[in-house]
Amino acid sequence: MWTGKWWHALQEQLPEGSVVAPVIIATDKTQLTQFSGSKSVYPMYLTLGHIPRAIRHKPSQQACILIGYLSMDKIINTKLSKKEKTSRIQCLFHDSMCMVLDPLKEAGCNGMEVVGGDGKVRRIHPILACYVADYSEQCLVTCAKYGTCPKCQSPASELGSNMPGEPCTQAWTMGVIKDAKAKSHNLHQFHSLYQSKRVSGTIQHPFWDGFPYSNIHLSMTPDILHQLYQGIFKHMVTWCDYFLHPSELDTRIKSLPLCFGV
């Protein structure tokens, strides 16, 4: 993470003598059982960007800690519509995340003193840098409409364009929320105004509102399984298979120079 431009740009904005402590948050809704009550769990993990990736990815190093379990309760009130039930589940998620991560706001603004491995005391600013989640959770976290990009303002019909779309920012999303809140008189109007701006849900107070030096849209990392492997790699294999005959593809692969380990 320290090889990117984000870290150096943010370091220049902090007071002299302070350092950045990039915080990485990960959530993953997991199905535990299917035949004995359909039990699920919603863990929430935290780690730091200072730690090398090779260490973070090893469970034996305990560099990634469990900080809580999010609610998995189901709305069973039969008088509520499907839209109202979905709205309450989304609000429950953001309210729960706000309770867990609220201490990071003050610490990120004012900093906090910690003792390093060398025994010296330093002032750090824990900043929300990355949020690891699958696509459905990315839309839930960023309040993006499902089927659109959580990072840009391009509509779903223009996602295949070779021109990059206007990037999303927290200020833009909060502006949409405040505008929809001011112009609507009920849940249906609020949801309709949301949808017209490619913002989904009925969240009025996202948990990331107020986080210093953060952009929740920029912090979203690619979903390796669904976005990279199934979205890019499998598409490239299908594309190559369409243009090349299997025998021609074998010939091309055989002509590659020898490479150790391949």
PDB file of C-alpha atoms in Angstrom, residues 33-225:
ATOM      1  CA  THR A  33     -25.552 -24.174   7.320  1.00  0.00           C
ATOM      2  CA  GLN A  34     -28.303 -24.945   4.814  1.00  0.00           C
ATOM      3  CA  PHE A  35     -30.147 -27.911   6.313  1.00  0.00           C
ATOM      4  CA  SER A  36     -30.422 -26.929   9.986  1.00  0.00           C
ATOM      5  CA  GLY A  37     -32.085 -23.534  10.042  1.00  0.00           C
ATOM      6  CA  SER A  38     -29.986 -21.763   7.377  1.00  0.00           C
ATOM      7  CA  LYS A  39     -27.577 -20.184   9.873  1.00  0.00           C
ATOM      8  CA  SER A  40     -25.472 -17.233   8.714  1.00  0.00           C
ATOM      9  CA  VAL A  41     -22.849 -14.985  10.246  1.00  0.00           C
ATOM     10  CA  TYR A  42     -21.689 -11.471   9.312  1.00  0.00           C
ATOM     11  CA  PRO A  43     -18.131 -10.931  10.639  1.00  0.00           C
ATOM     12  CA  MET A  44     -16.233  -7.647  10.448  1.00  0.00           C
ATOM     13  CA  TYR A  45     -12.436  -7.568  10.348  1.00  0.00           C
ATOM     14  CA  LEU A  46      -9.807  -4.859  10.731  1.00  0.00           C
ATOM     15  CA  THR A  47      -6.144  -4.671   9.766  1.00  0.00           C
ATOM     16  CA  LEU A  48      -3.558  -1.978   8.970  1.00  0.00           C
ATOM     17  CA  GLY A  49      -1.893  -0.996   5.718  1.00  0.00           C
ATOM     18  CA  HIS A  50       1.518  -0.778   7.415  1.00  0.00           C
ATOM     19  CA  ILE A  51       1.605  -4.562   7.622  1.00  0.00           C
ATOM     20  CA  PRO A  52       2.979  -6.270   4.488  1.00  0.00           C
ATOM     21  CA  ARG A  53       0.433  -8.159   2.431  1.00  0.00           C
ATOM     22  CA  ALA A  54       2.325 -11.454   2.836  1.00  0.00           C
ATOM     23  CA  ILE A  55       1.799 -11.202   6.607  1.00  0.00           C
ATOM     24  CA  ARG A  56      -1.794  -9.947   6.461  1.00  0.00           C
ATOM     25  CA  HIS A  57      -2.872 -12.920   4.335  1.00  0.00           C
ATOM     26  CA  LYS A  58      -1.584 -15.516   6.828  1.00  0.00           C
ATOM     27  CA  PRO A  59      -4.127 -16.362   9.542  1.00  0.00           C
ATOM     28  CA  SER A  60      -1.323 -17.701  11.732  1.00  0.00           C
ATOM     29  CA  GLN A  61       0.190 -14.192  11.956  1.00  0.00           C
ATOM     30  CA  GLN A  62      -3.049 -12.797  13.451  1.00  0.00           C
ATOM     31  CA  ALA A  63      -2.541  -9.504  11.645  1.00  0.00           C
ATOM     32  CA  CYS A  64      -6.265  -9.310  10.806  1.00  0.00           C
ATOM     33  CA  ILE A  65      -8.488  -9.142  13.890  1.00  0.00           C
ATOM     34  CA  LEU A  66     -12.208  -9.702  14.354  1.00  0.00           C
ATOM     35  CA  ILE A  67     -13.831  -6.561  15.752  1.00  0.00           C
ATOM     36  CA  GLY A  68     -17.491  -7.546  15.688  1.00  0.00           C
ATOM     37  CA  TYR A  69     -20.431  -9.396  14.199  1.00  0.00           C
ATOM     38  CA  LEU A  70     -23.094  -7.473  12.308  1.00  0.00           C
ATOM     39  CA  SER A  71     -26.760  -8.245  12.766  1.00  0.00           C
ATOM     40  CA  MET A  72     -28.353 -10.968  10.639  1.00  0.00           C
ATOM     41  CA  ASP A  73     -31.868 -10.572  12.042  1.00  0.00           C
ATOM     42  CA  LYS A  74     -34.711 -10.832   9.555  1.00  0.00           C
ATOM     43  CA  ILE A  75     -37.686  -8.474   9.388  1.00  0.00           C
ATOM     44  CA  ILE A  76     -40.759 -10.627   9.953  1.00  0.00           C
ATOM     45  CA  ASN A  77     -43.422  -7.908  10.151  1.00  0.00           C
ATOM     46  CA  THR A  78     -45.970  -8.886   7.499  1.00  0.00           C
ATOM     47  CA  LYS A  79     -47.434  -5.369   7.334  1.00  0.00           C
ATOM     48  CA  LEU A  80     -44.256  -3.922   5.817  1.00  0.00           C
ATOM     49  CA  SER A  81     -43.697  -3.908   2.077  1.00  0.00           C
ATOM     50  CA  LYS A  82     -40.623  -5.476   0.496  1.00  0.00           C
ATOM     51  CA  LYS A  83     -39.138  -2.028  -0.084  1.00  0.00           C
ATOM     52  CA  GLU A  84     -39.668  -1.069   3.573  1.00  0.00           C
ATOM     53  CA  LYS A  85     -38.062  -4.294   4.799  1.00  0.00           C
ATOM     54  CA  THR A  86     -35.037  -3.732   2.555  1.00  0.00           C
ATOM     55  CA  SER A  87     -34.804  -0.160   3.783  1.00  0.00           C
ATOM     56  CA  ARG A  88     -34.741  -1.218   7.431  1.00  0.00           C
ATOM     57  CA  ILE A  89     -32.075  -3.858   6.772  1.00  0.00           C
ATOM     58  CA  GLN A  90     -29.890  -1.248   5.038  1.00  0.00           C
ATOM     59  CA  CYS A  91     -30.377   1.229   7.866  1.00  0.00           C
ATOM     60  CA  LEU A  92     -29.538  -1.470  10.415  1.00  0.00           C
ATOM     61  CA  PHE A  93     -26.271  -2.188   8.604  1.00  0.00           C
ATOM     62  CA  HIS A  94     -25.175   1.459   8.489  1.00  0.00           C
ATOM     63  CA  ASP A  95     -26.231   2.139  12.091  1.00  0.00           C
ATOM     64  CA  SER A  96     -24.285  -0.920  13.267  1.00  0.00           C
ATOM     65  CA  MET A  97     -21.192   0.087  11.306  1.00  0.00           C
ATOM     66  CA  CYS A  98     -21.460   3.607  12.717  1.00  0.00           C
ATOM     67  CA  MET A  99     -21.446   2.289  16.286  1.00  0.00           C
ATOM     68  CA  VAL A 100     -18.388   0.110  15.669  1.00  0.00           C
ATOM     69  CA  LEU A 101     -16.291   2.584  13.653  1.00  0.00           C
ATOM     70  CA  ASP A 102     -17.326   5.863  15.302  1.00  0.00           C
ATOM     71  CA  PRO A 103     -14.117   6.071  17.448  1.00  0.00           C
ATOM     72  CA  LEU A 104     -12.082   6.271  14.221  1.00  0.00           C
ATOM     73  CA  LYS A 105     -13.578   9.675  13.381  1.00  0.00           C
ATOM     74  CA  GLU A 106     -12.126  11.520  16.368  1.00  0.00           C
ATOM     75  CA  ALA A 107      -8.851   9.609  16.195  1.00  0.00           C
ATOM     76  CA  GLY A 108      -8.529  10.395  12.496  1.00  0.00           C
ATOM     77  CA  CYS A 109      -9.165  14.117  13.043  1.00  0.00           C
ATOM     78  CA  ASN A 110      -7.081  14.745  16.165  1.00  0.00           C
ATOM     79  CA  GLY A 111      -4.672  11.827  16.028  1.00  0.00           C
ATOM     80  CA  MET A 112      -3.613   9.541  18.850  1.00  0.00           C
ATOM     81  CA  GLU A 113      -0.282   8.751  20.472  1.00  0.00           C
ATOM     82  CA  VAL A 114       0.988   5.185  20.242  1.00  0.00           C
ATOM     83  CA  VAL A 115       4.218   3.474  21.222  1.00  0.00           C
ATOM     84  CA  GLY A 116       6.137   1.967  18.294  1.00  0.00           C
ATOM     85  CA  GLY A 117       8.221  -1.181  18.200  1.00  0.00           C
ATOM     86  CA  ASP A 118      11.334   0.866  18.914  1.00  0.00           C
ATOM     87  CA  GLY A 119       9.813   2.288  22.119  1.00  0.00           C
ATOM     88  CA  LYS A 120       9.254   5.803  20.733  1.00  0.00           C
ATOM     89  CA  VAL A 121       5.900   7.589  20.994  1.00  0.00           C
ATOM     90  CA  ARG A 122       4.405   8.828  17.730  1.00  0.00           C
ATOM     91  CA  ARG A 123       1.165  10.581  16.808  1.00  0.00           C
ATOM     92  CA  ILE A 124      -0.793   8.641  14.204  1.00  0.00           C
ATOM     93  CA  HIS A 125      -4.012   9.346  12.331  1.00  0.00           C
ATOM     94  CA  PRO A 126      -6.009   6.160  11.610  1.00  0.00           C
ATOM     95  CA  ILE A 127      -7.657   6.770   8.245  1.00  0.00           C
ATOM     96  CA  LEU A 128     -10.168   4.492   6.515  1.00  0.00           C
ATOM     97  CA  ALA A 129      -8.140   3.552   3.428  1.00  0.00           C
ATOM     98  CA  CYS A 130      -9.634   0.323   2.033  1.00  0.00           C
ATOM     99  CA  TYR A 131     -12.905  -1.531   2.346  1.00  0.00           C
ATOM    100  CA  VAL A 132     -12.849  -5.162   1.198  1.00  0.00           C
ATOM    101  CA  ALA A 133     -16.229  -6.606   0.190  1.00  0.00           C
ATOM    102  CA  ASP A 134     -18.000  -8.337  -2.673  1.00  0.00           C
ATOM    103  CA  TYR A 135     -20.012  -6.356  -5.219  1.00  0.00           C
ATOM    104  CA  SER A 136     -23.369  -6.525  -3.435  1.00  0.00           C
ATOM    105  CA  GLU A 137     -21.792  -5.220  -0.231  1.00  0.00           C
ATOM    106  CA  GLN A 138     -19.936  -2.518  -2.156  1.00  0.00           C
ATOM    107  CA  CYS A 139     -23.295  -1.212  -3.367  1.00  0.00           C
ATOM    108  CA  LEU A 140     -24.679  -1.416   0.169  1.00  0.00           C
ATOM    109  CA  VAL A 141     -21.726   0.448   1.678  1.00  0.00           C
ATOM    110  CA  THR A 142     -21.470   3.186  -0.953  1.00  0.00           C
ATOM    111  CA  CYS A 143     -25.261   3.497  -1.424  1.00  0.00           C
ATOM    112  CA  ALA A 144     -24.768   2.750  -5.131  1.00  0.00           C
ATOM    113  CA  LYS A 145     -27.578   1.378  -7.265  1.00  0.00           C
ATOM    114  CA  TYR A 146     -27.109  -2.336  -7.956  1.00  0.00           C
ATOM    115  CA  GLY A 147     -25.827  -2.849 -11.500  1.00  0.00           C
ATOM    116  CA  THR A 148     -23.875   0.427 -11.591  1.00  0.00           C
ATOM    117  CA  CYS A 149     -20.295   1.218 -10.619  1.00  0.00           C
ATOM    118  CA  PRO A 150     -19.619   2.059  -6.934  1.00  0.00           C
ATOM    119  CA  LYS A 151     -16.720   4.280  -8.018  1.00  0.00           C
ATOM    120  CA  CYS A 152     -18.079   6.426 -10.867  1.00  0.00           C
ATOM    121  CA  GLN A 153     -21.298   8.183 -11.868  1.00  0.00           C
ATOM    122  CA  SER A 154     -21.695   6.432 -15.246  1.00  0.00           C
ATOM    123  CA  PRO A 155     -25.098   4.783 -15.857  1.00  0.00           C
ATOM    124  CA  ALA A 156     -25.234   1.024 -16.352  1.00  0.00           C
ATOM    125  CA  SER A 157     -25.649   1.434 -20.131  1.00  0.00           C
ATOM    126  CA  GLU A 158     -22.302   3.265 -20.408  1.00  0.00           C
ATOM    127  CA  LEU A 159     -20.114   0.992 -18.276  1.00  0.00           C
ATOM    128  CA  GLY A 160     -18.671  -0.606 -21.427  1.00  0.00           C
ATOM    129  CA  SER A 161     -17.461   2.746 -22.749  1.00  0.00           C
ATOM    130  CA  ASN A 162     -13.725   3.297 -23.210  1.00  0.00           C
ATOM    131  CA  MET A 163     -14.009   6.728 -21.600  1.00  0.00           C
ATOM    132  CA  PRO A 164     -13.820   6.919 -17.793  1.00  0.00           C
ATOM    133  CA  GLY A 165     -16.861   8.255 -16.004  1.00  0.00           C
ATOM    134  CA  GLU A 166     -17.033  11.085 -13.516  1.00  0.00           C
ATOM    135  CA  PRO A 167     -15.684   9.718 -10.210  1.00  0.00           C
ATOM    136  CA  CYS A 168     -18.013   9.480  -7.233  1.00  0.00           C
ATOM    137  CA  THR A 169     -17.160  11.352  -4.057  1.00  0.00           C
ATOM    138  CA  GLN A 170     -18.644  11.349  -0.597  1.00  0.00           C
ATOM    139  CA  ALA A 171     -19.681  14.977  -1.062  1.00  0.00           C
ATOM    140  CA  TRP A 172     -21.614  14.092  -4.245  1.00  0.00           C
ATOM    141  CA  THR A 173     -23.395  11.139  -2.629  1.00  0.00           C
ATOM    142  CA  MET A 174     -24.274  13.136   0.487  1.00  0.00           C
ATOM    143  CA  GLY A 175     -25.555  15.929  -1.772  1.00  0.00           C
ATOM    144  CA  VAL A 176     -27.905  13.458  -3.473  1.00  0.00           C
ATOM    145  CA  ILE A 177     -29.105  12.204  -0.076  1.00  0.00           C
ATOM    146  CA  LYS A 178     -29.751  15.699   1.293  1.00  0.00           C
ATOM    147  CA  ASP A 179     -31.480  16.811  -1.916  1.00  0.00           C
ATOM    148  CA  ALA A 180     -33.734  13.735  -1.934  1.00  0.00           C
ATOM    149  CA  LYS A 181     -34.501  14.228   1.753  1.00  0.00           C
ATOM    150  CA  ALA A 182     -35.484  17.879   1.225  1.00  0.00           C
ATOM    151  CA  LYS A 183     -37.722  17.208  -1.803  1.00  0.00           C
ATOM    152  CA  SER A 184     -39.520  14.041  -0.636  1.00  0.00           C
ATOM    153  CA  HIS A 185     -42.444  13.646   1.747  1.00  0.00           C
ATOM    154  CA  ASN A 186     -42.551   9.860   2.067  1.00  0.00           C
ATOM    155  CA  LEU A 187     -40.401   6.758   1.591  1.00  0.00           C
ATOM    156  CA  HIS A 188     -41.590   6.157  -1.982  1.00  0.00           C
ATOM    157  CA  GLN A 189     -40.620   9.656  -3.151  1.00  0.00           C
ATOM    158  CA  PHE A 190     -37.303   9.447  -1.343  1.00  0.00           C
ATOM    159  CA  HIS A 191     -36.485   6.114  -2.992  1.00  0.00           C
ATOM    160  CA  SER A 192     -37.523   7.380  -6.438  1.00  0.00           C
ATOM    161  CA  LEU A 193     -35.273  10.443  -6.201  1.00  0.00           C
ATOM    162  CA  TYR A 194     -32.453   8.157  -5.051  1.00  0.00           C
ATOM    163  CA  GLN A 195     -32.897   5.880  -8.049  1.00  0.00           C
ATOM    164  CA  SER A 196     -32.946   8.769 -10.520  1.00  0.00           C
ATOM    165  CA  LYS A 197     -29.400   9.703  -9.421  1.00  0.00           C
ATOM    166  CA  ARG A 198     -28.180   6.070  -9.550  1.00  0.00           C
ATOM    167  CA  VAL A 199     -28.082   5.965  -5.760  1.00  0.00           C
ATOM    168  CA  SER A 200     -29.905   3.071  -4.136  1.00  0.00           C
ATOM    169  CA  GLY A 201     -31.562   2.452  -0.809  1.00  0.00           C
ATOM    170  CA  THR A 202     -33.105   4.828   1.673  1.00  0.00           C
ATOM    171  CA  ILE A 203     -30.027   5.560   3.788  1.00  0.00           C
ATOM    172  CA  GLN A 204     -30.070   9.050   5.254  1.00  0.00           C
ATOM    173  CA  HIS A 205     -27.024   8.736   7.515  1.00  0.00           C
ATOM    174  CA  PRO A 206     -24.266   6.573   5.986  1.00  0.00           C
ATOM    175  CA  PHE A 207     -21.712   5.343   8.499  1.00  0.00           C
ATOM    176  CA  TRP A 208     -18.814   6.863   6.520  1.00  0.00           C
ATOM    177  CA  ASP A 209     -20.163  10.409   6.700  1.00  0.00           C
ATOM    178  CA  GLY A 210     -17.702  12.430   8.766  1.00  0.00           C
ATOM    179  CA  PHE A 211     -14.653  10.223   8.310  1.00  0.00           C
ATOM    180  CA  PRO A 212     -11.658  12.566   7.813  1.00  0.00           C
ATOM    181  CA  TYR A 213      -9.437  12.350   4.726  1.00  0.00           C
ATOM    182  CA  SER A 214     -11.540   9.459   3.365  1.00  0.00           C
ATOM    183  CA  ASN A 215     -13.488   8.722   0.206  1.00  0.00           C
ATOM    184  CA  ILE A 216     -15.556   5.563   0.604  1.00  0.00           C
ATOM    185  CA  HIS A 217     -15.906   5.204  -3.180  1.00  0.00           C
ATOM    186  CA  LEU A 218     -12.149   5.336  -3.705  1.00  0.00           C
ATOM    187  CA  SER A 219     -11.514   2.891  -0.853  1.00  0.00           C
ATOM    188  CA  MET A 220     -13.438   0.050  -2.520  1.00  0.00           C
ATOM    189  CA  THR A 221     -11.090  -2.717  -3.642  1.00  0.00           C
ATOM    190  CA  PRO A 222     -11.867  -5.052  -6.577  1.00  0.00           C
ATOM    191  CA  ASP A 223     -13.750  -8.243  -5.779  1.00  0.00           C
ATOM    192  CA  ILE A 224     -11.193 -10.853  -6.902  1.00  0.00           C
ATOM    193  CA  LEU A 225     -13.670 -13.678  -7.494  1.00  0.00           C
TER     194      LEU A 225
END
